[in-house]
XYZ file of C-alpha atoms in Angstrom:
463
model
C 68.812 -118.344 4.366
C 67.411 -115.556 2.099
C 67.835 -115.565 -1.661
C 65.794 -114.472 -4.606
C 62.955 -116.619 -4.566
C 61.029 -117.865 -7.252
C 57.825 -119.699 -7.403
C 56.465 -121.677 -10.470
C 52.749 -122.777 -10.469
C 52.045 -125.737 -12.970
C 48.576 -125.672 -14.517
C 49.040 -126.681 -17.821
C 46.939 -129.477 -17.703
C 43.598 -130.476 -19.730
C 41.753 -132.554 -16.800
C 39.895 -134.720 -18.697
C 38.467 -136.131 -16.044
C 36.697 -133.129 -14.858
C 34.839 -133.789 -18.032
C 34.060 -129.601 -18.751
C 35.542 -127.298 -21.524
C 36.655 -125.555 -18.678
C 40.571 -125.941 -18.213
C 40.729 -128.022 -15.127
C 42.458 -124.892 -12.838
C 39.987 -123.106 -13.360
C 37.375 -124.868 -11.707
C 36.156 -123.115 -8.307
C 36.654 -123.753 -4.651
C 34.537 -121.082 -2.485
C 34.140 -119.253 -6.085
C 37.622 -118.460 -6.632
C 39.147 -120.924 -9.452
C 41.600 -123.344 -7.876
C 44.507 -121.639 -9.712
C 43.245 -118.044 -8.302
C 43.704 -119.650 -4.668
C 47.581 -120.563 -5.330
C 48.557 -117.375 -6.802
C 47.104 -115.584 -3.612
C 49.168 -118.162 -1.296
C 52.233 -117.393 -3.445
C 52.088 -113.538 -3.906
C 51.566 -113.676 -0.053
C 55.486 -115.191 0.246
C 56.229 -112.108 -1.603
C 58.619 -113.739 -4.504
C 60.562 -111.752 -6.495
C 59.080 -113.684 -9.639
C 55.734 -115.491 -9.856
C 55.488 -117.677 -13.131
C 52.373 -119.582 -14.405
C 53.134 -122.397 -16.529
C 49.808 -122.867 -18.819
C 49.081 -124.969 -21.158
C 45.510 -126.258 -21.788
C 43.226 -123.393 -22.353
C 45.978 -121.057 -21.373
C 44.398 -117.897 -23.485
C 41.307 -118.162 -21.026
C 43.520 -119.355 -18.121
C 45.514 -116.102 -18.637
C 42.422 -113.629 -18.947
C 40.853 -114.791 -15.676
C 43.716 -114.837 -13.509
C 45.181 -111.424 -14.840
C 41.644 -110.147 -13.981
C 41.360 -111.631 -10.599
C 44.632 -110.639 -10.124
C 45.011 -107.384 -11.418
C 47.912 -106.138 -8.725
C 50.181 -109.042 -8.837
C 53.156 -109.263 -11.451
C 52.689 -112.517 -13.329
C 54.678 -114.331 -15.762
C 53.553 -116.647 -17.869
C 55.427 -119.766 -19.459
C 53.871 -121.782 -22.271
C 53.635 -125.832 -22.275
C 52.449 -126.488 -25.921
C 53.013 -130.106 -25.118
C 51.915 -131.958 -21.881
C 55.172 -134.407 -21.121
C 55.615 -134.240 -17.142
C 56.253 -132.094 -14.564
C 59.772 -132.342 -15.292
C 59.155 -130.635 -19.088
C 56.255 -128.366 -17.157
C 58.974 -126.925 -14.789
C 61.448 -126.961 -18.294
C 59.099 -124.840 -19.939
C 59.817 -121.933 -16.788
C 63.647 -122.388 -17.879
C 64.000 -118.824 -19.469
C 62.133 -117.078 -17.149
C 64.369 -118.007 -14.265
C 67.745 -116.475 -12.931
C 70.374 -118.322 -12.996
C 70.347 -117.865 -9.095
C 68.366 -117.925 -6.150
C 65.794 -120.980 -5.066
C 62.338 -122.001 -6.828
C 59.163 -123.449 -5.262
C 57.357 -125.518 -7.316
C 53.690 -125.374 -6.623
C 50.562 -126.614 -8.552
C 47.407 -124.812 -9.807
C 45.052 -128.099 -9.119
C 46.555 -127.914 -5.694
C 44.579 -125.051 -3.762
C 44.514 -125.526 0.019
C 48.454 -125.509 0.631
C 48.774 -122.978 3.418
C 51.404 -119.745 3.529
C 52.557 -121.635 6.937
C 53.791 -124.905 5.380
C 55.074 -122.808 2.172
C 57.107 -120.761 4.810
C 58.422 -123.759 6.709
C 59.485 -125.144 3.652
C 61.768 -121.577 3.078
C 63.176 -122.126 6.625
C 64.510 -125.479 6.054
C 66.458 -124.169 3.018
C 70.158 -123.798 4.146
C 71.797 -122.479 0.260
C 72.977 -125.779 -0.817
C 70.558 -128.422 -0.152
C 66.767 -129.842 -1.594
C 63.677 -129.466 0.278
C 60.699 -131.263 -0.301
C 57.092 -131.606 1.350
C 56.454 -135.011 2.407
C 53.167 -136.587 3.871
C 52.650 -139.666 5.403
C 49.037 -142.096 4.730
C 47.326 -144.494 6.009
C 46.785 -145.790 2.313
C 49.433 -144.402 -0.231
C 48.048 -145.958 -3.588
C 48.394 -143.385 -6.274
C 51.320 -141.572 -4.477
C 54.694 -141.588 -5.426
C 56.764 -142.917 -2.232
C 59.915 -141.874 -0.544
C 62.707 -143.866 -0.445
C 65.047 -143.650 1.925
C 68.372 -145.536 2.534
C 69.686 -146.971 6.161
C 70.889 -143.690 7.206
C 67.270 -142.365 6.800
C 68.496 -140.102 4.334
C 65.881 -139.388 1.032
C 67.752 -140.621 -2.059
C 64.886 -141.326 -4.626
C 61.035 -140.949 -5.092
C 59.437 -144.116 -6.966
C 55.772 -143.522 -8.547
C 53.280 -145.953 -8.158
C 53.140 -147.426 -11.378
C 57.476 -148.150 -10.913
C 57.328 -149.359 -7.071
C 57.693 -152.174 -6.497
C 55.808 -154.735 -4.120
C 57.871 -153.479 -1.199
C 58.453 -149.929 -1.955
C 54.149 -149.978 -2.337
C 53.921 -150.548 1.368
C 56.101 -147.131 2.126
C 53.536 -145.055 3.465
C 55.376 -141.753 3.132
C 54.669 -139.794 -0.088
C 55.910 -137.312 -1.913
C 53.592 -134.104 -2.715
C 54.958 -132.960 -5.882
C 55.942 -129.499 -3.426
C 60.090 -128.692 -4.258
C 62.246 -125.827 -3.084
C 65.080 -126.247 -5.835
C 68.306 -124.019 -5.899
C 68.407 -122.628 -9.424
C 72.625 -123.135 -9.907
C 71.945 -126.483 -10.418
C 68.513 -126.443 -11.609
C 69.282 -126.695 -15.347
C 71.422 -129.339 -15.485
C 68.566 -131.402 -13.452
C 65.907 -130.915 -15.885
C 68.117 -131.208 -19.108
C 69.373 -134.758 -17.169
C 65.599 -135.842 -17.091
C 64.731 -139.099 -18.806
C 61.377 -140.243 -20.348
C 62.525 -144.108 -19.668
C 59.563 -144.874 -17.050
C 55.853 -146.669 -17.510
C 54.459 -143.112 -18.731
C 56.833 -141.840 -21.161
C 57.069 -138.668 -18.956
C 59.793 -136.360 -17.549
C 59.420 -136.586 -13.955
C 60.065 -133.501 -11.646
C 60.191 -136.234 -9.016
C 63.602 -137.657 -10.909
C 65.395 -134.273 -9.974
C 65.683 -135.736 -5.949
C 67.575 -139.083 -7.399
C 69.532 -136.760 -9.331
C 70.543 -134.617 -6.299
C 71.359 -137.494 -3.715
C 73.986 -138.382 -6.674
C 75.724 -135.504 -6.482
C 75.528 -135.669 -2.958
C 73.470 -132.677 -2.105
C 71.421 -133.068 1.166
C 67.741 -133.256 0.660
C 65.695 -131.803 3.648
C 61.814 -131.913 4.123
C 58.625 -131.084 5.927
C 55.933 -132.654 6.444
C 52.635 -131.315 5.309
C 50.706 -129.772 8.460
C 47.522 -131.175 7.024
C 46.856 -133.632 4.951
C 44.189 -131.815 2.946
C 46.629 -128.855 2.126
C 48.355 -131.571 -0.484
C 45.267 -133.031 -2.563
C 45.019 -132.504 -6.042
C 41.912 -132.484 -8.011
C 41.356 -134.540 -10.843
C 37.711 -134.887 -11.072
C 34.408 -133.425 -9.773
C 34.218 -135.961 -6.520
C 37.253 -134.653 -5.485
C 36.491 -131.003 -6.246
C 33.448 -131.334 -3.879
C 35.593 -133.202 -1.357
C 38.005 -130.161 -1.287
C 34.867 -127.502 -1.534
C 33.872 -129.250 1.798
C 37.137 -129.362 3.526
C 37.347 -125.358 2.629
C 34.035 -124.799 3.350
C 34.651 -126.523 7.504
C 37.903 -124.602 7.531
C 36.168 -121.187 6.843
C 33.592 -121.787 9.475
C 36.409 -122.983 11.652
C 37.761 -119.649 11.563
C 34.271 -118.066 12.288
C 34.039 -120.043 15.201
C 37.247 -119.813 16.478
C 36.432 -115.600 15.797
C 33.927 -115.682 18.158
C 30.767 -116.306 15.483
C 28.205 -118.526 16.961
C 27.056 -120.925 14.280
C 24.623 -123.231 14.914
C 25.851 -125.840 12.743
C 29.513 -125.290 11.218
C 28.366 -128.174 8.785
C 25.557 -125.879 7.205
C 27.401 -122.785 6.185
C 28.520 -121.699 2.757
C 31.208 -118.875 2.224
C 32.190 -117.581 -0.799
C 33.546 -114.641 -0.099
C 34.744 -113.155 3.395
C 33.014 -112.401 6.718
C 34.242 -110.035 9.223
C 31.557 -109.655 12.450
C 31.804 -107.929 15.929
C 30.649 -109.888 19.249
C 28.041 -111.990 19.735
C 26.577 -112.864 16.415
C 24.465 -115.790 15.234
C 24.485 -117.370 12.017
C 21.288 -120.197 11.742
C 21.093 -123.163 9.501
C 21.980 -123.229 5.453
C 23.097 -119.038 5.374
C 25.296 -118.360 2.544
C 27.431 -115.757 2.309
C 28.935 -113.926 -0.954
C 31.826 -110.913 -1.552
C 32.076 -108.527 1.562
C 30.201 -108.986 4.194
C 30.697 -106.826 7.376
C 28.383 -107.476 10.383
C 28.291 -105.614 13.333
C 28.031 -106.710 17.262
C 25.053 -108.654 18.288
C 23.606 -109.533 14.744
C 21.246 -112.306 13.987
C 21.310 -113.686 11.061
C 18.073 -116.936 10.260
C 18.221 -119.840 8.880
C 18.160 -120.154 4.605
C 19.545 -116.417 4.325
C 21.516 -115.069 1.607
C 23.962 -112.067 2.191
C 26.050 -110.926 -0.722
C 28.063 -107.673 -0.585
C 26.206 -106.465 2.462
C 27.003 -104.426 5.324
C 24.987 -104.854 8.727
C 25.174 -102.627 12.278
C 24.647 -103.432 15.901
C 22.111 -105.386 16.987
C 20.186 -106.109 13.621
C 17.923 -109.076 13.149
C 17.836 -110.612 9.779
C 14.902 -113.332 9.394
C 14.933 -116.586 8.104
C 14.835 -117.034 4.427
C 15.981 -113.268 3.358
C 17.985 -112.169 0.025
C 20.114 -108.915 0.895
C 22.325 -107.865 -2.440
C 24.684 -104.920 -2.053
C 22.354 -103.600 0.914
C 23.393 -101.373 4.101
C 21.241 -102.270 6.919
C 21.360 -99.885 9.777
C 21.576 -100.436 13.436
C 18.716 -101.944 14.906
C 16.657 -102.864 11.984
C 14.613 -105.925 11.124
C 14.833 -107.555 8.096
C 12.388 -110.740 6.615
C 11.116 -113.113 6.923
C 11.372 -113.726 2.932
C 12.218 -109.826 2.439
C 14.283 -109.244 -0.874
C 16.567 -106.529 -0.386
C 18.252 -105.614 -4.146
C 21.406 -103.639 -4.897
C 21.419 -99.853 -3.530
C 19.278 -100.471 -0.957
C 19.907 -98.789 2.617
C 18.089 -99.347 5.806
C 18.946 -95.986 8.350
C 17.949 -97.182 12.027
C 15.141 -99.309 13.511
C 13.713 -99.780 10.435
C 11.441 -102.621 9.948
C 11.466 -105.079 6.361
C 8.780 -107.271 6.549
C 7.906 -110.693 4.881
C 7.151 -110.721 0.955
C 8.721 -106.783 0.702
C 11.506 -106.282 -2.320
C 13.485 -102.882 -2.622
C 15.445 -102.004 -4.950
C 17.718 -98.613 -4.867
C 16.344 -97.202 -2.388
C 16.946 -95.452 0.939
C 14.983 -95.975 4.000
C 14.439 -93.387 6.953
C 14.867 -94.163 10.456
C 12.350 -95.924 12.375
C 10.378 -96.551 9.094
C 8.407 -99.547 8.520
C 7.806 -101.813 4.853
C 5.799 -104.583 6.869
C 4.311 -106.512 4.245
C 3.730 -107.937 0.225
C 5.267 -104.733 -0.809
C 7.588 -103.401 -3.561
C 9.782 -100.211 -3.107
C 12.080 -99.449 -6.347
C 14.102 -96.112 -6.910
C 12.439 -94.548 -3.967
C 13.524 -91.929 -1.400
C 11.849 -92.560 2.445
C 11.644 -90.238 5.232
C 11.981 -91.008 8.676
C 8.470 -92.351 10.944
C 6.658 -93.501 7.659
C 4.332 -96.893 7.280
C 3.416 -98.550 4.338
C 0.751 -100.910 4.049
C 0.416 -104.108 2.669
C 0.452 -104.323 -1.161
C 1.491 -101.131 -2.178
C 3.989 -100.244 -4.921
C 6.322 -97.768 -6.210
C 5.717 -97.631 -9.995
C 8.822 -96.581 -11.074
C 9.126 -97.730 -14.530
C 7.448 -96.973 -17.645
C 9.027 -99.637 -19.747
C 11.796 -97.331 -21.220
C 12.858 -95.235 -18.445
C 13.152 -95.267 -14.158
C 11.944 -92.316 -12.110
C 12.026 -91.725 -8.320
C 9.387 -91.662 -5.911
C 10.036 -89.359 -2.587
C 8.041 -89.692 0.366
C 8.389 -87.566 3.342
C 8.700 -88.008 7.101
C 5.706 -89.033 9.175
C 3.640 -90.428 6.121
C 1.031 -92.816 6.086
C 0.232 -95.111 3.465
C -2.157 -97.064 3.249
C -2.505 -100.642 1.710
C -2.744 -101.127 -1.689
C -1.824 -98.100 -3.007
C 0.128 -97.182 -5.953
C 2.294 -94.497 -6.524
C 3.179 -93.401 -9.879
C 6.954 -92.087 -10.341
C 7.759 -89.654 -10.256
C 5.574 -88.417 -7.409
C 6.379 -86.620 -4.479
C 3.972 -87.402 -0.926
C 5.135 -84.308 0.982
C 5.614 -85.128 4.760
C 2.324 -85.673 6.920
C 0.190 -87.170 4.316
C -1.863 -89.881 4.947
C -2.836 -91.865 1.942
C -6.371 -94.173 1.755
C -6.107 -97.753 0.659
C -6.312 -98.513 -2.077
C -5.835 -94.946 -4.155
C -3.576 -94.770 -7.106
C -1.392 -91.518 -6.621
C 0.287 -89.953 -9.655
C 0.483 -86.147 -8.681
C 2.441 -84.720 -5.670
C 0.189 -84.784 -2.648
C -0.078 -81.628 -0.072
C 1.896 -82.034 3.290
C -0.616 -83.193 6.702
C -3.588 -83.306 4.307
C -5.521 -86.780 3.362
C -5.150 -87.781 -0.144
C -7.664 -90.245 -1.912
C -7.862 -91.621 -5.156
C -10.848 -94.455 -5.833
C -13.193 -95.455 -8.462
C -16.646 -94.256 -7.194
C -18.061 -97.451 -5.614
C -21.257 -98.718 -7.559
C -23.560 -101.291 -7.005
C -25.997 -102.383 -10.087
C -28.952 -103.758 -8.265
C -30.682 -106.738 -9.786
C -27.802 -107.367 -12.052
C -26.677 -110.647 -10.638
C -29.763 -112.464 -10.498
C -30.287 -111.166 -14.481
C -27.263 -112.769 -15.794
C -28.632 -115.644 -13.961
C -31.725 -116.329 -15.401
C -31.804 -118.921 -18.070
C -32.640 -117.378 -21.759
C -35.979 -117.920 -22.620
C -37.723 -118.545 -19.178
């Protein structure tokens, strides 16, 4: 049944346990914070209201999510007092019609899925409850459900109020609530603190409707994981881990070969074409776009990076905000730095770091080379060791090198400087005015031996 939907996200809470000054929703999983990761699952129901209860740190919770989430139409509700998730969803009162349903969701809660949110919305006939339920193998913590002969939910218990018997109930309640707003009110305002914690339990409301004889539906979670909380930084890592499998899940399932889905860190999004390979311990950051037949080796790092057809990408390589053409190789231990952009078949070889810089087709930086605000033709080699001295320690200036140049290693070329197409350059010269096109250009010290020198300095004083 369609009505205005609501959804309220509780994160109010300090987390002392996480023991950080960061406000516990905050707190990443795959470098979004936990609360970011709701308010994406929410938005994607499309509600007609999305409210943020905040409480702890709720100035800074505020800023980051209004940045993160610049598109999406928050509200925000203030807790000044931390009493339950019954005074937590009390707090939401006067943002909320009068009419319609709300889901109740959590900001420590990050892996529930759009697919169990939406089966909870199909079980919701306009005048019943619906709850998410999960059954385990060891409840302790959980509040349980209680259910009477008929098999009908009347209550949830928490731990600390079960008693022996109602402890062995393995079916728990989530804390996840679909709640028509007409009566919504007059739950909360019902609410007692007259329990082991002094709180207002949310959980109370579901007594409250089986007494008024309103029929209280539920699903059960999908997957267990999609219902853990996080409290504390064990269970923060447990989570990162379980998101961390799921992503690579999806790469696999995709069509990604990975050669160990155990061994893969994403934080951030992948998209690839056929037949790609991702070795051992690669992490990936932002956007990254690969195309058909890439290669990626073990111990890389790609962040922000956009790769063609058939492209080869060595073990142990850093690409930052990079574009590598189509069949290009890249590393071993290469450093590719923001603006840089491979054209095709170029060749990055072990030890090289560019920075801003474009590189021509079929071009090769083989080895222990740097290449900083630099402009390369097409067919050019540089040798080992060389450099593009680009900055004089106030400003950066350009180096351009034309197609079908030769330089050799060592050499150091002073920005700006132009090396017209053609040239060759000898090793070792240091180059600081343009240099003619198909002409050799040389710039050494004069070579000089001192004969007898060596044995002088040699001979003891005095002798």
């Amino acid at each position: 049944m369609q009505q205005q939907l609501n959804i309220v996200i509780l994160a109010a809470g300090q987390g002392k346990r996480m023991n950080s000054a960061l406000p516990k929703v905050l707190h990443p999983i795959g470098t979004k914070a936990m609360l970011q990761h709701v308010v994406e699952t929410a938005q994607s129901l499309n509600p007609q209201q999305l409210i943020i209860v905040h409480g702890h740190g709720g100035e800074q919770v505020q800023q980051i999510l209004n940045q993160a989430c610049p598109n999406f139409n928050l509200t925000w509700a203030w807790q000044d007092r931390q009493l339950g998730t019954g005074h937590a969803l009390k707090c939401a009162l006067g943002q909320l019609s009068s009419t319609g349903i709300t889901l109740v969701l959590y900001g420590d809660v990050p892996l529930i899925s759009q697919a169990t949110l939406q089966a909870m919305l199909a079980k919701y006939t306009g005048n019943n409850l619906v709850m998410l339920t999960d059954n385990l193998t060891n409840p302790f913590g959980y509040g349980r459900i209680v259910r009477n002969h008929a098999g009908e939910i009347i209550a949830i218990v928490e731990e600390k109020d079960a008693t022996t018997e109602q402890k062995l109930i393995q079916e728990i309640n989530t804390g996840f609530y679909l709640l028509p707003n007409i009566q919504l009110a007059s739950w909360l305002h019902s609410l007692s603190n007259n329990n082991s914690q002094g709180e207002y339990y949310l959980t109370d409301v579901v007594a409250l409707a089986s007494q008024q004889g309103m029929a209280i539906d539920y699903v059960k979670a999908a997957n267990s994981y999609e219902v853990l909380g996080v409290n504390n930084k064990v269970q923060l890592e447990q989570l990162e881990r379980i998101y961390q499998l799921n992503q690579a899940n999806s790469l696999l399932e995709a069509g990604i070969t990975l050669a160990d889905k155990q061994r893969i860190e994403i934080r951030g999004q992948i998209t690839a074409g056929k037949d790609c390979f991702i070795d051992i311990n690669c992490i990936f950051k932002g956007s990254v776009i690969l195309g058909d037949n890439v290669t990626i080796g073990a111990g890389c790092i790609l962040d922000n990076v956009t790769v063609a057809d058939n492209v080869t990408i060595k073990p142990y390589s850093i690409l930052e905000q990079a574009t590598i053409g189509e069949l290009s190789q890249v590393g071993p231990y290469a450093r590719l730095r923001p603006g840089t952009k491979l054209l095709e078949h170029t060749h990055i070889g072990n030890f090289v770091e560019i920075k801003n810089s474009t590189i021509g087709n079929q071009s090769k930086v083989n080895h222990l080379t740097y290449i900083g605000d630099a402009q390369i033709g097409q067919k050019v080699n540089i040798g080992a060791g060389s450099v593009t001295c680009n900055y004089d320690g106030k400003n950066k200036f350009k180096t351009i090198i034309g197609d079908n140049v030769f330089i050799g290693s060592g050499t150091m070329m002073v920005a700006p400087v132009v090396i017209q197409q053609g040239s060759l350059i000898g090793a070792g010269s240091v180059i600081t005015k343009n240099t003619p096109a198909n002409e050799l250009t040389i710039s050494r010290a004069k070579q000089v031996t001192i004969t007898g020198w060596l044995a002088k300095r040699n001979t003891p004083q005095g002798s």
